[in-house]
Coordinates of C-alpha atoms and ligand atoms in Angstrom, one line a residue:
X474 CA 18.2 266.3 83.4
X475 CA 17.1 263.0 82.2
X476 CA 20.1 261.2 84.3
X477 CA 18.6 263.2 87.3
X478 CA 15.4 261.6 86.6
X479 CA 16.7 257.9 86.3
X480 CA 18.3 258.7 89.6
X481 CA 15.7 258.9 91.7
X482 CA 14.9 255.2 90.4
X483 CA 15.3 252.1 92.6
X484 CA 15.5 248.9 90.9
X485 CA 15.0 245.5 92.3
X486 CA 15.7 243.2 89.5
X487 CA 15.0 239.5 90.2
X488 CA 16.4 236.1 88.6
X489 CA 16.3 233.2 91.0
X490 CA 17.0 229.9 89.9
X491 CA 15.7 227.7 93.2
X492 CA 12.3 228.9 93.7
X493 CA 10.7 226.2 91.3
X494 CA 12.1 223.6 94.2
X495 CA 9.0 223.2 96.3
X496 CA 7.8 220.0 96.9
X497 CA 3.9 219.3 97.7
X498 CA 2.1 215.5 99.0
X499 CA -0.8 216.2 97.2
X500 CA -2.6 212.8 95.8
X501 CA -3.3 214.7 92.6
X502 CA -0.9 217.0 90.2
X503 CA 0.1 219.6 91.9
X504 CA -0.3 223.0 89.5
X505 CA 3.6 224.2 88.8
X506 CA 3.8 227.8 87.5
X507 CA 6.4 228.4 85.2
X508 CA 7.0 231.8 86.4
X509 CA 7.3 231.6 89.9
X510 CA 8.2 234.8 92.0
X511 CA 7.4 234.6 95.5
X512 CA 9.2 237.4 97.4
X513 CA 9.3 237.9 101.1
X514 CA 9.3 241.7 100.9
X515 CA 12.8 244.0 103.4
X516 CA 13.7 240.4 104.8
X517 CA 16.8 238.1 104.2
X518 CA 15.8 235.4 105.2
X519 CA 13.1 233.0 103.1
X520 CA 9.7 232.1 104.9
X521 CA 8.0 228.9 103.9
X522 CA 3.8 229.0 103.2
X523 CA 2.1 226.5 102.6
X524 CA 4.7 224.7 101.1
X525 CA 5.9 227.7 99.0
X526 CA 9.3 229.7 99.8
X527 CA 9.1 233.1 99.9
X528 CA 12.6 234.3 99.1
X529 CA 14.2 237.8 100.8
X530 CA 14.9 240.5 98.5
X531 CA 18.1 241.4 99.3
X532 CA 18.9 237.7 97.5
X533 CA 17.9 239.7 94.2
X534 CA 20.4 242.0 92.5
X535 CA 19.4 245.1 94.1
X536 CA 20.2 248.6 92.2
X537 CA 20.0 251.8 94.3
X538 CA 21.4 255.0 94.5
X539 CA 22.6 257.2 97.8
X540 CA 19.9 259.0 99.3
X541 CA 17.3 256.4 99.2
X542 CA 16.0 254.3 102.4
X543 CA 16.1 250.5 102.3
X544 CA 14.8 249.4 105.4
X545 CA 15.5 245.7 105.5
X546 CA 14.7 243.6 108.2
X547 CA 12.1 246.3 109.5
X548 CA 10.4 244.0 112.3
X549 CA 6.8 244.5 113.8
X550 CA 6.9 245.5 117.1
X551 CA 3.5 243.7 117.9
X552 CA 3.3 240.2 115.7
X553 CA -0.1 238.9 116.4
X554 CA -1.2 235.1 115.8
X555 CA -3.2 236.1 112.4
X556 CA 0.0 237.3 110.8
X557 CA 2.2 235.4 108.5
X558 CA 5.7 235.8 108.9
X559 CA 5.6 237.8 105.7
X560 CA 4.1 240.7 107.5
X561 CA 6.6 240.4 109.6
X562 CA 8.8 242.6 107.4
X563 CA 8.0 245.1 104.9
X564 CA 10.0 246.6 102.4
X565 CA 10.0 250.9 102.6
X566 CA 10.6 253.5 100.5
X567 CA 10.8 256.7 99.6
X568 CA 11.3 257.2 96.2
X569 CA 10.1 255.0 93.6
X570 CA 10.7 251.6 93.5
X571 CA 10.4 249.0 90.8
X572 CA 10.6 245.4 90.8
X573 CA 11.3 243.6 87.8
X574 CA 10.4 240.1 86.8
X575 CA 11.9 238.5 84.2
X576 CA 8.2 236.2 82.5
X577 CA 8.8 233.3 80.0
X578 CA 5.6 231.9 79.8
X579 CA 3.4 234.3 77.5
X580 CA 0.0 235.0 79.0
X581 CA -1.9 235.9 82.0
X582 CA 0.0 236.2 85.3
X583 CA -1.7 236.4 89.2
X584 CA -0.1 239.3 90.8
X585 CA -0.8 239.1 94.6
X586 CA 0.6 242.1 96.5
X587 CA 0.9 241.4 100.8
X588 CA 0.1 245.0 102.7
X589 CA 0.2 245.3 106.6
X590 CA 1.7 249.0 108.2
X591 CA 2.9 248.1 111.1
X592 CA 4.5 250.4 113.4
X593 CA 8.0 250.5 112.5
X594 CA 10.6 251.7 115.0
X595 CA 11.9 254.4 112.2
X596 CA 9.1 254.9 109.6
X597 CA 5.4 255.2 110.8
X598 CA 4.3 253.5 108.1
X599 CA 0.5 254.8 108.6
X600 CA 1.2 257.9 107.3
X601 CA 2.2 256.1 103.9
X602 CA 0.3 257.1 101.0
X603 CA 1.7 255.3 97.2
X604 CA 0.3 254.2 94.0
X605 CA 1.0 250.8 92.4
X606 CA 0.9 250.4 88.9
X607 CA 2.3 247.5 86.7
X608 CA 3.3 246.9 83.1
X609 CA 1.5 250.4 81.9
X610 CA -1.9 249.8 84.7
X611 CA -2.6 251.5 87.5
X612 CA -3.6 249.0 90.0
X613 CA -3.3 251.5 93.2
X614 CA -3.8 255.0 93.6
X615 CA -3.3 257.2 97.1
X616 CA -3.2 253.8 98.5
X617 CA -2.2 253.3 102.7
X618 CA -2.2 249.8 102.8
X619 CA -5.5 249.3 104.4
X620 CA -8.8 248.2 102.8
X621 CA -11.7 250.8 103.6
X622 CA -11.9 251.2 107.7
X623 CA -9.5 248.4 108.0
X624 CA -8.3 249.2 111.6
X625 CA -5.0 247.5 111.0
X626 CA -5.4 244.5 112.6
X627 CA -5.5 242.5 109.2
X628 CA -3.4 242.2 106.9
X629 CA -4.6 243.4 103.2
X630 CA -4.0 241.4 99.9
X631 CA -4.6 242.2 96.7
X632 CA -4.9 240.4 93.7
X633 CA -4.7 241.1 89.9
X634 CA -4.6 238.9 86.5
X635 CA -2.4 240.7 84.4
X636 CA -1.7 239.6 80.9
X637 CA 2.2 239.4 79.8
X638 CA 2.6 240.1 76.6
X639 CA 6.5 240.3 76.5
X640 CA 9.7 238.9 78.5
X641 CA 9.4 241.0 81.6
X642 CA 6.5 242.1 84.4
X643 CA 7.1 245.6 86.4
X644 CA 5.9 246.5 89.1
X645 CA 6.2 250.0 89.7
X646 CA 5.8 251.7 93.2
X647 CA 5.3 255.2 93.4
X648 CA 5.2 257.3 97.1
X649 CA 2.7 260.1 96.6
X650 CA 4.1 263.6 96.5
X651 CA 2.3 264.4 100.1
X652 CA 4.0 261.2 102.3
X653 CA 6.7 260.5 100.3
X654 CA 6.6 256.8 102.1
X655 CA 5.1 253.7 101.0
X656 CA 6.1 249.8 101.5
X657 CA 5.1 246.4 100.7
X658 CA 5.1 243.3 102.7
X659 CA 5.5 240.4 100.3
X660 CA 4.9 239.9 96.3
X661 CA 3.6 237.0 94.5
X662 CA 3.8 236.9 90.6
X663 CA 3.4 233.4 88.6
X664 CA 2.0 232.5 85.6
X665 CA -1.8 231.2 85.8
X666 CA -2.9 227.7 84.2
X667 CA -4.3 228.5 80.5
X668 CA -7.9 227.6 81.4
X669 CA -7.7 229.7 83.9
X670 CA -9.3 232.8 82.7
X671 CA -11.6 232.4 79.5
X672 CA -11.6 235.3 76.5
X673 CA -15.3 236.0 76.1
X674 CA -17.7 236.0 78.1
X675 CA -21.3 237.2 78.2
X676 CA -22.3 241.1 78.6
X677 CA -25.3 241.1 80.2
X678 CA -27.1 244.8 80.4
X679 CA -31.3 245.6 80.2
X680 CA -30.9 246.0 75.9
X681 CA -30.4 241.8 76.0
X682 CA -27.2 240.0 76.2
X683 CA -24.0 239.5 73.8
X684 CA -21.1 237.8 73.6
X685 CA -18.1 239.6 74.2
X686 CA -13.6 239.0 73.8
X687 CA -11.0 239.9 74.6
X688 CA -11.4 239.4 78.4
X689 CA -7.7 238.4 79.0
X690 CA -6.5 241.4 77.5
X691 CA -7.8 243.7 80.2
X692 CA -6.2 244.2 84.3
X693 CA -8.3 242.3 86.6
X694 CA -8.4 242.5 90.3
X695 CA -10.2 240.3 92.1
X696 CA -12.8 242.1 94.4
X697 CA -15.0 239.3 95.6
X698 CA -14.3 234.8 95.6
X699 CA -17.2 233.0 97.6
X700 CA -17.7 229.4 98.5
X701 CA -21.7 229.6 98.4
X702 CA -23.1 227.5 102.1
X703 CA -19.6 225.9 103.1
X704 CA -17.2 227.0 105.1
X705 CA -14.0 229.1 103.9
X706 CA -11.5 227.5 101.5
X707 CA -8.2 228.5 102.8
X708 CA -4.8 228.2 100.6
X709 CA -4.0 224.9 101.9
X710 CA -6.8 223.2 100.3
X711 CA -6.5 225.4 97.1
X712 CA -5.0 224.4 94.3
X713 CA -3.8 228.5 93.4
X714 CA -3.4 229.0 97.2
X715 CA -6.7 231.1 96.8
X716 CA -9.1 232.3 100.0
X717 CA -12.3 231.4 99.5
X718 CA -15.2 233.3 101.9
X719 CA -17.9 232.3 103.0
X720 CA -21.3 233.7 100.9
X721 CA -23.4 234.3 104.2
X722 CA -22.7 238.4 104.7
X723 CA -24.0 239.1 100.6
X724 CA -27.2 236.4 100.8
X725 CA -30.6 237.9 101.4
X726 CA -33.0 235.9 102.8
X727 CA -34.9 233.4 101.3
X728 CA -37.7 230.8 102.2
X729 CA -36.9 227.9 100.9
X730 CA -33.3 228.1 99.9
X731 CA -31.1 225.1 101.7
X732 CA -27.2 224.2 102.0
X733 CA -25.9 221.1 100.7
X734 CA -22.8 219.3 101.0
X735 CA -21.7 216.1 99.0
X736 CA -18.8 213.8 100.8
X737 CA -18.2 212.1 97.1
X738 CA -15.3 212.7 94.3
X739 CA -15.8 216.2 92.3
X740 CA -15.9 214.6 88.8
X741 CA -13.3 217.3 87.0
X742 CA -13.4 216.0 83.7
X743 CA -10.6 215.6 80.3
X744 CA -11.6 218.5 78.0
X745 CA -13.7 220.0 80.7
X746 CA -12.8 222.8 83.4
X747 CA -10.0 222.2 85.8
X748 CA -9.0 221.8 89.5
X749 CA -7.2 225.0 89.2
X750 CA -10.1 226.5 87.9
X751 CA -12.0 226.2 92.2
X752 CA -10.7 223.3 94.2
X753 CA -13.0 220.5 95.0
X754 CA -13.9 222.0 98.6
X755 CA -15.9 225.1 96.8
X756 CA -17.4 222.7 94.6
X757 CA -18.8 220.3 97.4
X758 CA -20.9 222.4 99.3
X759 CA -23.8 224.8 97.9
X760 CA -27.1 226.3 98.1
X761 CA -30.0 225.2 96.3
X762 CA -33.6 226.2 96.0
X763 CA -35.7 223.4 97.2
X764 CA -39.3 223.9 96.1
X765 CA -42.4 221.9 97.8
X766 CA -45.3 223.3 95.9
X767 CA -46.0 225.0 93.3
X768 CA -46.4 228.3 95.1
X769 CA -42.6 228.6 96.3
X770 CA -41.4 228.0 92.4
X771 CA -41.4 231.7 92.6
X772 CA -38.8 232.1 94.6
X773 CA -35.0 232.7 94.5
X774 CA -31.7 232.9 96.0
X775 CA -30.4 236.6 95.8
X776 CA -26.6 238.0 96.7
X777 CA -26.0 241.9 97.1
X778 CA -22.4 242.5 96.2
X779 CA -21.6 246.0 96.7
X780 CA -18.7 247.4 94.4
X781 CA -17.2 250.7 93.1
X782 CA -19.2 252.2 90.4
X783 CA -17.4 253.5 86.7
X784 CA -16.0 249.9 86.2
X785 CA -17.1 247.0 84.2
X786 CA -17.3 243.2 86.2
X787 CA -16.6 239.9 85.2
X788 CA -18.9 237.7 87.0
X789 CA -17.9 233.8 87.5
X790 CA -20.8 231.5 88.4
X791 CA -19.6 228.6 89.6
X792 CA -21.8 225.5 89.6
X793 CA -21.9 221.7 90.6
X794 CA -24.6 219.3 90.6
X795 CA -24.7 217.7 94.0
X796 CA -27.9 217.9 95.2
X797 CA -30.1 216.1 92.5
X798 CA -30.5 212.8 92.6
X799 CA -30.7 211.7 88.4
X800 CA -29.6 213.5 85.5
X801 CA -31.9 216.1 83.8
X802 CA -34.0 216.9 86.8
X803 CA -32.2 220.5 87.4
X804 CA -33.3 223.8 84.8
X805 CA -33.3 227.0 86.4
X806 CA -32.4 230.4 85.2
X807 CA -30.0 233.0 86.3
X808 CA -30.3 237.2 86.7
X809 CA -27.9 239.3 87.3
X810 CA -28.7 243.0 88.2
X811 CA -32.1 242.2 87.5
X812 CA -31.4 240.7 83.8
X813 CA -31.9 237.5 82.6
X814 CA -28.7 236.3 82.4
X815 CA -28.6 232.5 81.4
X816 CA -31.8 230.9 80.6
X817 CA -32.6 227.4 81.5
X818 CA -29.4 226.4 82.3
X819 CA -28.8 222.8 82.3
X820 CA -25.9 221.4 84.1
X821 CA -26.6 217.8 82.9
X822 CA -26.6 218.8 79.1
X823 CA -23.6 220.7 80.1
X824 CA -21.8 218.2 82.2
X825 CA -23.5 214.9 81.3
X826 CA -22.6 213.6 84.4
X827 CA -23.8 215.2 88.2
X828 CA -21.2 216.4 90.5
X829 CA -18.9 217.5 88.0
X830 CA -17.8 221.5 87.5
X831 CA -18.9 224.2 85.3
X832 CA -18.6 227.9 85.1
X833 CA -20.2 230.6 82.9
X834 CA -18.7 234.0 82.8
X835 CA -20.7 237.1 82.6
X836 CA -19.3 240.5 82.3
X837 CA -21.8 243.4 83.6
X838 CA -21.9 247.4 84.4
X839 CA -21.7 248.3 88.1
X840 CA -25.3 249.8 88.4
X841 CA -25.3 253.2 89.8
X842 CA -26.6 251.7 93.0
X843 CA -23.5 250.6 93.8
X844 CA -24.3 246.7 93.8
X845 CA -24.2 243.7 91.6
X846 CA -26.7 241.8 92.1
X847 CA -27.0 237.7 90.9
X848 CA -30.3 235.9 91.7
X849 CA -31.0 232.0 90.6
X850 CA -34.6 231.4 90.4
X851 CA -36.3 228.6 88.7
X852 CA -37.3 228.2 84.9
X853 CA -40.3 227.4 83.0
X854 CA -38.9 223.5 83.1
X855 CA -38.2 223.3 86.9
X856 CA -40.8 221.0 88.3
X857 CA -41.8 221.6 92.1
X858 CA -40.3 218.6 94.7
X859 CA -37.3 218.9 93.2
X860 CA -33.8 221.0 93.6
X861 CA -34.9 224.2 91.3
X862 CA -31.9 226.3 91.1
X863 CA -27.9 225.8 92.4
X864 CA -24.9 227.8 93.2
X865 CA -21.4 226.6 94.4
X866 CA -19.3 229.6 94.1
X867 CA -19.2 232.8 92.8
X868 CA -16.3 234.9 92.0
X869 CA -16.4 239.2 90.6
X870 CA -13.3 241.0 89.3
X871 CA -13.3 244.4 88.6
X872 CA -12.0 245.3 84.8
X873 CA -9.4 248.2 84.4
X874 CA -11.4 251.1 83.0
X875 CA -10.8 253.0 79.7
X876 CA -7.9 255.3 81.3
X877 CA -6.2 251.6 81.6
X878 CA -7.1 252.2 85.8
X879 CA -8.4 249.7 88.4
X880 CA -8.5 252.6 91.1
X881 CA -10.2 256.1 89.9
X882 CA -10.0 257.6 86.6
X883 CA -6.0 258.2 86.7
X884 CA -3.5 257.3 84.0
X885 CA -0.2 256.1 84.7
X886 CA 1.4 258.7 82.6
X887 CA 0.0 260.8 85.7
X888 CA 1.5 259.0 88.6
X889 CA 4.6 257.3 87.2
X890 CA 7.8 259.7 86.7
X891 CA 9.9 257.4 84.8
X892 CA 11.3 258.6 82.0
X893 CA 10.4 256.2 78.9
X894 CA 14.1 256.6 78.1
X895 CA 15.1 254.2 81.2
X896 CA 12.7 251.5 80.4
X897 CA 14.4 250.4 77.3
X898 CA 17.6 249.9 79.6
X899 CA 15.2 247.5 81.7
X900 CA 14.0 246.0 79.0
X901 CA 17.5 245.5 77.4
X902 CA 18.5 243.8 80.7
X903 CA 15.5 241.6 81.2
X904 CA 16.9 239.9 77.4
X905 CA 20.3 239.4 78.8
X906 CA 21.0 235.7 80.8
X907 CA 21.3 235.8 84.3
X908 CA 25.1 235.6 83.7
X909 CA 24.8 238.2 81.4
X910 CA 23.2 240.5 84.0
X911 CA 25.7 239.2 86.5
X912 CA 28.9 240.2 84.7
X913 CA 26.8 243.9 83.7
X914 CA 26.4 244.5 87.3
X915 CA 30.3 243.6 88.6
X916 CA 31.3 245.9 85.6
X917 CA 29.2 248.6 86.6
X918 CA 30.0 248.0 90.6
X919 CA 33.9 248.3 89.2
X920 CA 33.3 251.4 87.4
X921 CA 31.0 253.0 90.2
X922 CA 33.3 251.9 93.1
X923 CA 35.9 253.5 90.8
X924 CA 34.4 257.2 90.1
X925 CA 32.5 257.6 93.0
X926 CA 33.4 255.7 95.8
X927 CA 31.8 257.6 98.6
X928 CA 28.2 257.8 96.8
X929 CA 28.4 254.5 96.0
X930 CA 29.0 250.5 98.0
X931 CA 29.0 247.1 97.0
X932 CA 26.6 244.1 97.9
X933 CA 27.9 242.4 100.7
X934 CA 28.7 239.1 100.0
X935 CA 27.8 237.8 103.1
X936 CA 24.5 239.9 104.3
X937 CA 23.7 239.2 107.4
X938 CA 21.0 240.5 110.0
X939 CA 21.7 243.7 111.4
X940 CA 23.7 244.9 108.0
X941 CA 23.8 249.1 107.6
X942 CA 21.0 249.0 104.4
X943 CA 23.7 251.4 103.2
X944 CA 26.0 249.0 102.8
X945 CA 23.4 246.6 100.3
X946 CA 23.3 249.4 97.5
X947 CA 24.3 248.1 94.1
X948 CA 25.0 250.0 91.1
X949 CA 22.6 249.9 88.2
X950 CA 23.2 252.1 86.0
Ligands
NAG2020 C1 1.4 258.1 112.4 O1 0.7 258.7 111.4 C2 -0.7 258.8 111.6 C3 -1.4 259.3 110.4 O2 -0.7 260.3 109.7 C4 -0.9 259.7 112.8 O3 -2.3 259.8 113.1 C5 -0.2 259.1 114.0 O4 -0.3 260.0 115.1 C6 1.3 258.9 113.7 N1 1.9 258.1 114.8 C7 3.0 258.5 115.3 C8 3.6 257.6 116.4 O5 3.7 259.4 114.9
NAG2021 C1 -8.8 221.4 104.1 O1 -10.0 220.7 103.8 C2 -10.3 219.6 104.6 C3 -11.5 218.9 104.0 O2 -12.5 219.7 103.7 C4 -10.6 220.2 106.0 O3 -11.0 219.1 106.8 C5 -9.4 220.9 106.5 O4 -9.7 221.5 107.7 C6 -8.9 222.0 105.5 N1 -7.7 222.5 106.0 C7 -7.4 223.8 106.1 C8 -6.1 224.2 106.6 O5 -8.2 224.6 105.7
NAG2022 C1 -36.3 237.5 93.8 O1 -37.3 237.5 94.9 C2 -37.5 238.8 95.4 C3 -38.5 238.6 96.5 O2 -39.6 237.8 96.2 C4 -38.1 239.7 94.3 O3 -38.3 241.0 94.8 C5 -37.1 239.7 93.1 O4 -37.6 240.5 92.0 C6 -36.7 238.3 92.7 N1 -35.6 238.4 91.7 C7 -35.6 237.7 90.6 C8 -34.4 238.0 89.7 O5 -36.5 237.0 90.2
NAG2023 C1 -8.4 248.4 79.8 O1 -7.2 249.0 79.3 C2 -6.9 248.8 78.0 C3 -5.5 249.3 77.7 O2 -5.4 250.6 78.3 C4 -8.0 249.3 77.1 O3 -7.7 249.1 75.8 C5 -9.3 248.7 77.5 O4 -10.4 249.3 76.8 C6 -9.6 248.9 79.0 N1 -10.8 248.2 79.4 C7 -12.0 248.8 79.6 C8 -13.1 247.8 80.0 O5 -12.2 250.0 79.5

């Protein structure tokens, strides 16, 4: 019975050793992750992004047993010019697969997960329905790839900060008992920089404001990152290869607010935040309040961000004096959902310096609206003719929710089959060295080629296009 149940399991275990050489020309230090997985999802061949190698799976050990279907190399039929080569191919299943990531760097990880269902030539990869869940989280439920009325024409990525408390990540893919298909393009897992994502933050709610920890405990996904009156950020320019959109669709009208952009240096100071924390291109553009009487000191800059309700949010206000022209001349106060947030906030007391980067975290309850709303307005020491309020970026990620879910109120006990008995095998693996593993796997590939030669193959040595997937299954266990 319980062997039964570990059959069903595909395992992808990975342990490159070239993937930290990618060489960057940026003037400034390029961030280097210590973990570093970038995985070019059913291909064999690498694809280079931005300066960063996706590798094929097939160069991981792979584990599977007879019966499944590894569709490697699965090509889109109709590659348009807004796809990356990554969604070229996709990796399908139909049982569950896991991929395993051996972490040595304690802490919080980005996972980015690369969807697109193309028409394949054997799978019809619209019908896929699949959960996601990772290291005890469910980050997907009845998920098909697409993003709300996404008419598959884009490709979908999701992100997630997940925080790694032991020596391996898992990412666990689950088809749903109704398609039994799912698949996924390309995987990104590497360890974010330390100032990356802060421990408290403030709760913000109608009974007043308190601070709270334990932020970088919880599953994040990242559900909105705007640039506020500049043009998008793409991955090139950012120092986390992040996407940064533009704010207009979420701003509501406003009289006197204004966009600025400064052509100087972004002044990221030692002991303050970080070019990892938004690149200098978020930074240099904004919008500001701009007040010419007394009269238009009542107004503010609003942005209507609708989200799911039944979730907490952490809300990241990004801000960077640009626009005033001394220090001290900028107070102005922030609301969100209606609440004071931040009173008088002072970036020059903050920052002692103007065009240099600060953020303040707020975590908030999605109202029942459906929204998050975040206003700047200005404050009992903003002075008319003069900049009254600024914003330069704003980012919101949804917190997993007390079932440990960032998609419905489902547990992973619920979705995930696995019996617990098999993850200490992973787990007991994961501690091994890569040689370790290597010599496990060739006795187990003896043993398996041994007693069951017909269920069972080995791993090519020299895998080439057009391979039979049957011929890439590896014994596991
Ligand atoms: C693929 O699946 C979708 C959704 O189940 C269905 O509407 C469509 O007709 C299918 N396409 C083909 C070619 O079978
Ligand atoms: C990167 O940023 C520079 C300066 O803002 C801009 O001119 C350039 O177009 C950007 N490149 C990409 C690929 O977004
Ligand atoms: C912002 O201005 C609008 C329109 O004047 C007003 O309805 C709203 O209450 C203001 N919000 C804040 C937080 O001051
Ligand atoms: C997130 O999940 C963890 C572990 O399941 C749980 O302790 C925590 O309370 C959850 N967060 C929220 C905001 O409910």
């Amino acid at each position: 019975m319980f062997l039964m149940e570990i059959n069903k399991l595909f395992i992808i275990f990975f342990f490159f050793f070239l993937i930290n050489n990618v060489s960057i020309t940026w003037s400034y230090t390029v961030f280097s992750p210590i973990d570093n997985y970038l995985v070019n999802c059913g291909s064999s061949v690498n694809s280079v992004i931005n300066n960063r190698n996706f590798i094929g799976d097939p160069s991981a050990t792979i584990a599977t047993k007879l019966g499944s279907t590894f569709v490697d190399e699965e090509e889109n039929p109709n590659p348009s010019l807004n796809l990356l080569p990554l969604h070229h191919t996709a990796r399908i299943f139909t049982k569950p697969l896991i991929y395993l990531f051996e972490i040595k760097k304690k802490g919080t990880h980005l996972v980015r997960l690369h969807f697109f269902p193309f028409n394949s030539q054997n799978f019809n990869l619209s019908s896929a329905l699949f959960h996601v869940s990772i290291n005890g989280y469910v980050l997907l439920s009845d998920f098909n790839g697409l993003e709300g009325e996404n008419n598959r024409k884009n490709p979908i990525l999701k992100e997630y900060f997940i925080w790694v408390e032991d020596s391996k990540l898992e990412i666990e893919f689950t088809p749903s008992e109704e398609s039994n298909l799912g698949f996924v393009n390309a995987i990104e897992v590497f360890s974010a920089p330390d100032d990356l994502i802060a421990d408290t933050a403030k709760f913000v709610n109608s009974d007043g404001n308190k601070t709270i920890g334990g932020i970088t405990n919880q599953a994040l996904e990242t559900v909105y990152r705007l640039t506020v009156g500049g043009p998008k950020v793409t991955p090139f320019n950012d120092t986390l290869w992040r996407t940064w959109s533009p704010d207009d669709e979420f701003l509501q009208s406003s009289e006197t607010s204004q966009t600025v952009h400064f052509g100087g240096r972004i002044k990221y100071q030692n002991g303050g935040l970080s070019r990892e924390v938004a690149p200098d291109n978020v930074y240099s553009s904004a919008r500001v309040l701009s007040n010419t009487n007394e009269s238009t000191l009542n107004d503010n800059i609003t942005w209507i961000l609708p989200v799911s309700v039944g979730y907490k949010y952490l809300v990241r206000m990004h801000f960077c004096d640009i626009a005033s022209k001394v220090l001290y001349d900028l107070y102005f106060n922030v609301y969100i959902n209606g609440n004071l947030a931040y009173e008088n906030l002072d970036l020059s007391e903050l920052t002692r310096m103007l065009a240099s980067p600060y953020y303040a975290d707020f975590v908030v309850d999605a109202d029942n609206s459906g929204e998050i709303t975040v206003s700047i307005a200005p404050s009992s020491s903003s002075s008319p003719e003069r900049i009254s309020a600024i914003l330069n970026g704003l980012e919101v990620m949804k917190m997993n929710n007390t079932m440990g879910s960032l998609d419905g109120k489902i547990s992973v006990g619920s979705i995930v089959k696995t019996p617990r008995g098999s993850t200490g095998v992973l787990v007991a693996l994961v501690a091994c060295t890569s040689l370790l593993v290597a010599v496990v796997a060739i006795m187990y590939r003896k043993r398996a080629m041994e007693h069951d030669s017909v269920a069972w193959s080995p791993l090519p040595t020299d895998a080439s296009k057009g391979n039979q997937p049957e011929s890439r299954k590896f014994l596991f266990f």
